[in-house]
PDB file of C-alpha atoms in Angstrom:
ATOM      1  CA  LYS F   1     106.518 127.654 116.278  1.00 79.00           C
ATOM      2  CA  ASN F   2     107.675 129.740 119.188  1.00 81.00           C
ATOM      3  CA  GLU F   3     106.961 133.451 119.752  1.00 86.00           C
ATOM      4  CA  ASP F   4     109.822 134.350 117.352  1.00 84.00           C
ATOM      5  CA  GLY F   5     108.279 132.205 114.593  1.00 81.00           C
ATOM      6  CA  ASP F   6     111.007 129.539 114.780  1.00 82.00           C
ATOM      7  CA  LEU F   7     110.051 125.883 114.461  1.00 82.00           C
ATOM      8  CA  VAL F   8     110.311 124.047 117.769  1.00 86.00           C
ATOM      9  CA  ILE F   9     110.263 120.274 118.166  1.00 91.00           C
ATOM     10  CA  VAL F  10     107.603 118.863 120.483  1.00 91.00           C
ATOM     11  CA  PRO F  11     109.238 115.641 121.792  1.00 93.00           C
ATOM     12  CA  GLU F  12     105.989 113.617 122.005  1.00 94.00           C
ATOM     13  CA  GLU F  13     105.010 114.543 118.442  1.00 95.00           C
ATOM     14  CA  ALA F  14     108.556 113.900 117.197  1.00 96.00           C
ATOM     15  CA  GLU F  15     108.298 110.304 118.462  1.00 97.00           C
ATOM     16  CA  ILE F  16     105.110 109.836 116.433  1.00 98.00           C
ATOM     17  CA  VAL F  17     106.819 111.218 113.316  1.00 98.00           C
ATOM     18  CA  LYS F  18     109.759 108.824 113.823  1.00 98.00           C
ATOM     19  CA  MET F  19     107.326 105.922 114.259  1.00 98.00           C
ATOM     20  CA  ILE F  20     105.524 106.795 111.021  1.00 98.00           C
ATOM     21  CA  PHE F  21     108.771 106.859 109.026  1.00 98.00           C
ATOM     22  CA  ARG F  22     109.949 103.587 110.660  1.00 98.00           C
ATOM     23  CA  LEU F  23     106.637 101.787 110.030  1.00 98.00           C
ATOM     24  CA  TYR F  24     106.670 102.853 106.385  1.00 98.00           C
ATOM     25  CA  LEU F  25     110.145 101.389 105.870  1.00 98.00           C
ATOM     26  CA  GLU F  26     109.007  98.221 107.672  1.00 98.00           C
ATOM     27  CA  GLY F  27     106.468  97.751 104.878  1.00 97.00           C
ATOM     28  CA  TYR F  28     103.322  99.351 106.279  1.00 98.00           C
ATOM     29  CA  SER F  29     101.120 101.222 103.815  1.00 97.00           C
ATOM     30  CA  THR F  30      99.933 104.713 104.699  1.00 97.00           C
ATOM     31  CA  GLY F  31      96.488 103.254 105.422  1.00 97.00           C
ATOM     32  CA  LYS F  32      97.911 100.629 107.769  1.00 98.00           C
ATOM     33  CA  ILE F  33      99.999 103.267 109.543  1.00 98.00           C
ATOM     34  CA  ALA F  34      96.847 105.377 110.068  1.00 98.00           C
ATOM     35  CA  LYS F  35      94.996 102.350 111.437  1.00 98.00           C
ATOM     36  CA  HIS F  36      97.934 101.471 113.727  1.00 98.00           C
ATOM     37  CA  LEU F  37      98.032 105.008 115.160  1.00 98.00           C
ATOM     38  CA  GLU F  38      94.283 104.914 115.807  1.00 98.00           C
ATOM     39  CA  GLU F  39      94.550 101.499 117.491  1.00 98.00           C
ATOM     40  CA  GLN F  40      97.314 102.876 119.719  1.00 97.00           C
ATOM     41  CA  GLY F  41      95.041 105.792 120.699  1.00 97.00           C
ATOM     42  CA  ILE F  42      97.456 108.350 119.252  1.00 97.00           C
ATOM     43  CA  LYS F  43      95.789 111.627 118.330  1.00 96.00           C
ATOM     44  CA  THR F  44      96.711 113.790 115.343  1.00 95.00           C
ATOM     45  CA  ALA F  45      98.527 117.106 115.792  1.00 91.00           C
ATOM     46  CA  THR F  46      95.100 118.777 115.698  1.00 93.00           C
ATOM     47  CA  GLY F  47      93.757 116.472 118.433  1.00 94.00           C
ATOM     48  CA  GLN F  48      91.663 114.233 116.193  1.00 96.00           C
ATOM     49  CA  ASP F  49      91.233 110.493 116.852  1.00 96.00           C
ATOM     50  CA  LYS F  50      90.947 109.673 113.127  1.00 97.00           C
ATOM     51  CA  TRP F  51      94.113 109.501 111.025  1.00 98.00           C
ATOM     52  CA  HIS F  52      93.844 109.701 107.238  1.00 97.00           C
ATOM     53  CA  SER F  53      96.276 107.976 104.884  1.00 97.00           C
ATOM     54  CA  THR F  54      96.626 111.238 102.915  1.00 97.00           C
ATOM     55  CA  VAL F  55      97.946 112.958 106.057  1.00 97.00           C
ATOM     56  CA  ILE F  56     100.510 110.159 106.517  1.00 98.00           C
ATOM     57  CA  ASP F  57     101.492 110.507 102.845  1.00 97.00           C
ATOM     58  CA  LYS F  58     102.006 114.275 103.212  1.00 96.00           C
ATOM     59  CA  MET F  59     104.056 113.742 106.370  1.00 97.00           C
ATOM     60  CA  LEU F  60     106.311 111.242 104.593  1.00 98.00           C
ATOM     61  CA  ARG F  61     106.902 113.781 101.791  1.00 97.00           C
ATOM     62  CA  ASN F  62     107.394 116.836 104.031  1.00 96.00           C
ATOM     63  CA  GLU F  63     110.993 118.066 103.900  1.00 96.00           C
ATOM     64  CA  LYS F  64     110.579 119.951 107.178  1.00 95.00           C
ATOM     65  CA  TYR F  65     111.035 116.705 109.147  1.00 97.00           C
ATOM     66  CA  MET F  66     114.646 116.500 107.903  1.00 97.00           C
ATOM     67  CA  GLY F  67     115.374 120.125 108.788  1.00 96.00           C
ATOM     68  CA  ASP F  68     114.897 121.685 105.338  1.00 96.00           C
ATOM     69  CA  ALA F  69     112.227 124.130 104.220  1.00 94.00           C
ATOM     70  CA  LEU F  70     110.565 124.786 100.876  1.00 94.00           C
ATOM     71  CA  LEU F  71     109.367 128.386 100.999  1.00 95.00           C
ATOM     72  CA  GLN F  72     106.273 129.681  99.204  1.00 94.00           C
ATOM     73  CA  LYS F  73     104.459 126.351  98.811  1.00 94.00           C
ATOM     74  CA  THR F  74     101.368 128.542  98.861  1.00 94.00           C
ATOM     75  CA  TYR F  75     100.828 132.215  98.178  1.00 94.00           C
ATOM     76  CA  THR F  76      98.150 134.772  98.949  1.00 94.00           C
ATOM     77  CA  VAL F  77      96.045 135.730  95.923  1.00 91.00           C
ATOM     78  CA  ASP F  78      93.768 138.177  97.707  1.00 90.00           C
ATOM     79  CA  PHE F  79      95.102 140.166 100.636  1.00 89.00           C
ATOM     80  CA  MET F  80      91.619 141.387 101.553  1.00 92.00           C
ATOM     81  CA  THR F  81      90.187 137.876 102.027  1.00 93.00           C
ATOM     82  CA  LYS F  82      93.604 136.376 102.808  1.00 92.00           C
ATOM     83  CA  LYS F  83      92.841 133.588 100.322  1.00 95.00           C
ATOM     84  CA  LYS F  84      95.849 131.307  99.775  1.00 94.00           C
ATOM     85  CA  VAL F  85      96.378 128.863  96.914  1.00 95.00           C
ATOM     86  CA  LYS F  86      98.919 126.155  96.168  1.00 94.00           C
ATOM     87  CA  ASN F  87     101.912 127.503  94.259  1.00 94.00           C
ATOM     88  CA  THR F  88     102.108 125.694  90.921  1.00 93.00           C
ATOM     89  CA  GLY F  89     104.963 127.816  89.624  1.00 92.00           C
ATOM     90  CA  ILE F  90     103.248 131.191  89.560  1.00 92.00           C
ATOM     91  CA  VAL F  91     105.633 132.661  92.160  1.00 94.00           C
ATOM     92  CA  PRO F  92     109.211 131.482  92.782  1.00 95.00           C
ATOM     93  CA  GLN F  93     109.898 128.898  95.475  1.00 95.00           C
ATOM     94  CA  TYR F  94     113.060 128.737  97.555  1.00 94.00           C
ATOM     95  CA  TYR F  95     114.610 125.638  99.109  1.00 95.00           C
ATOM     96  CA  VAL F  96     116.538 126.160 102.346  1.00 95.00           C
ATOM     97  CA  GLU F  97     118.727 123.316 103.589  1.00 96.00           C
ATOM     98  CA  ASP F  98     119.329 122.848 107.326  1.00 94.00           C
ATOM     99  CA  ASP F  99     116.841 125.601 108.120  1.00 92.00           C
ATOM    100  CA  HIS F 100     115.956 124.164 111.526  1.00 93.00           C
ATOM    101  CA  GLU F 101     116.543 121.161 113.799  1.00 94.00           C
ATOM    102  CA  ALA F 102     115.638 117.862 112.124  1.00 96.00           C
ATOM    103  CA  ILE F 103     113.437 115.130 113.558  1.00 97.00           C
ATOM    104  CA  ILE F 104     114.379 112.610 110.857  1.00 97.00           C
ATOM    105  CA  PRO F 105     117.930 112.172 109.513  1.00 97.00           C
ATOM    106  CA  LYS F 106     118.235 113.093 105.822  1.00 97.00           C
ATOM    107  CA  GLU F 107     119.321 109.548 104.965  1.00 97.00           C
ATOM    108  CA  LEU F 108     116.120 108.119 106.485  1.00 97.00           C
ATOM    109  CA  PHE F 109     113.983 110.714 104.704  1.00 97.00           C
ATOM    110  CA  TYR F 110     115.572 109.880 101.341  1.00 97.00           C
ATOM    111  CA  ARG F 111     115.193 106.125 101.954  1.00 97.00           C
ATOM    112  CA  VAL F 112     111.468 106.700 102.481  1.00 97.00           C
ATOM    113  CA  GLN F 113     111.275 108.738  99.245  1.00 97.00           C
ATOM    114  CA  GLU F 114     113.001 105.906  97.348  1.00 97.00           C
ATOM    115  CA  GLU F 115     110.630 103.351  98.882  1.00 97.00           C
ATOM    116  CA  MET F 116     107.652 105.478  97.874  1.00 96.00           C
ATOM    117  CA  MET F 117     108.926 105.579  94.291  1.00 95.00           C
ATOM    118  CA  ARG F 118     109.585 101.827  94.346  1.00 95.00           C
ATOM    119  CA  ARG F 119     106.058 101.076  95.540  1.00 94.00           C
ATOM    120  CA  ALA F 120     104.585 103.497  93.002  1.00 93.00           C
ATOM    121  CA  SER F 121     106.485 101.774  90.175  1.00 91.00           C
ATOM    122  CA  LEU F 122     105.214  98.374  91.351  1.00 89.00           C
ATOM    123  CA  CYS F 123     101.691  99.718  91.372  1.00 82.00           C
ATOM    124  CA  LYS F 124     102.112 101.186  87.879  1.00 80.00           C
ATOM    125  CA  ALA F 125     103.559  97.897  86.637  1.00 74.00           C
ATOM    126  CA  ALA F 126     100.574  96.020  88.073  1.00 68.00           C
ATOM    127  CA  VAL F 127      98.139  98.427  86.400  1.00 68.00           C
ATOM    128  CA  THR F 128     100.002  98.051  83.102  1.00 70.00           C
ATOM    129  CA  ARG F 129      99.946  94.248  83.441  1.00 66.00           C
ATOM    130  CA  LYS F 130      96.225  94.351  84.161  1.00 65.00           C
ATOM    131  CA  LYS F 131      95.584  96.605  81.120  1.00 67.00           C
ATOM    132  CA  ASN F 132      97.685  94.304  78.915  1.00 66.00           C
ATOM    133  CA  GLN F 133      95.845  91.272  80.287  1.00 67.00           C
ATOM    134  CA  ARG F 134      92.483  92.905  79.488  1.00 68.00           C
ATOM    135  CA  SER F 135      93.729  93.781  75.996  1.00 65.00           C
ATOM    136  CA  ARG F 136      94.806  90.163  75.386  1.00 63.00           C
ATOM    137  CA  LEU F 137      91.411  88.926  76.610  1.00 62.00           C
ATOM    138  CA  ARG F 138      89.614  91.359  74.290  1.00 67.00           C
ATOM    139  CA  LEU F 139      91.800  90.224  71.396  1.00 60.00           C
ATOM    140  CA  LYS F 140      91.015  86.569  72.177  1.00 62.00           C
ATOM    141  CA  GLU F 141      87.309  87.410  72.326  1.00 64.00           C
ATOM    142  CA  MET F 142      87.540  89.228  68.997  1.00 59.00           C
ATOM    143  CA  VAL F 143      89.418  86.341  67.382  1.00 56.00           C
ATOM    144  CA  HIS F 144      86.968  83.832  68.861  1.00 50.00           C
ATOM    145  CA  THR F 145      83.965  85.917  67.754  1.00 54.00           C
ATOM    146  CA  SER F 146      85.439  86.281  64.264  1.00 52.00           C
ATOM    147  CA  ALA F 147      86.095  82.538  64.061  1.00 53.00           C
ATOM    148  CA  VAL F 148      82.544  81.739  65.186  1.00 50.00           C
ATOM    149  CA  LEU F 149      81.126  84.206  62.663  1.00 52.00           C
ATOM    150  CA  TRP F 150      83.384  82.817  59.940  1.00 51.00           C
ATOM    151  CA  THR F 151      82.335  79.259  60.822  1.00 50.00           C
ATOM    152  CA  TRP F 152      78.664  80.242  60.908  1.00 48.00           C
ATOM    153  CA  GLU F 153      78.997  82.127  57.601  1.00 51.00           C
ATOM    154  CA  SER F 154      80.859  79.160  56.068  1.00 50.00           C
ATOM    155  CA  GLN F 155      78.146  76.740  57.139  1.00 52.00           C
ATOM    156  CA  LYS F 156      75.508  79.090  55.829  1.00 50.00           C
ATOM    157  CA  VAL F 157      77.294  79.271  52.486  1.00 49.00           C
ATOM    158  CA  LEU F 158      77.716  75.499  52.419  1.00 49.00           C
ATOM    159  CA  LYS F 159      74.033  74.945  53.143  1.00 46.00           C
ATOM    160  CA  PHE F 160      73.046  77.143  50.242  1.00 44.00           C
ATOM    161  CA  MET F 161      75.365  75.420  47.810  1.00 44.00           C
TER     162      MET F 161
END
């Protein structure tokens, strides 16, 4: 932000943002993007050497990179301590389109959002498949255990006859 409080693009940081969005669409995970940035010696906006995948994830979801702004993501609950909390619907939020200069075109931003949803659905499908596979294995074990018990009980009955 400048002295008037307006968002100002820092060209070097904008290139990093563009790289992150491009790498994600090229198939990199957020973890691999973080590792790539570290290997390239690129520091975070706060000057850290270590990139976290959660930071990459938040960047990919942040509407500010396409020039829009969601106002009141957080709100102050105590003016004395200046404690802020995430807004979960307690106070109204406002979405402002084309609020400032964009780093990422809207089309690119939305393609990344779609890719994130696609990957999430694949992950959910894999988890569901794994749960179903475990359920089938448990059912097979139960059937097998019941058959063994039935066979053992049958032999026991036969022996006593």
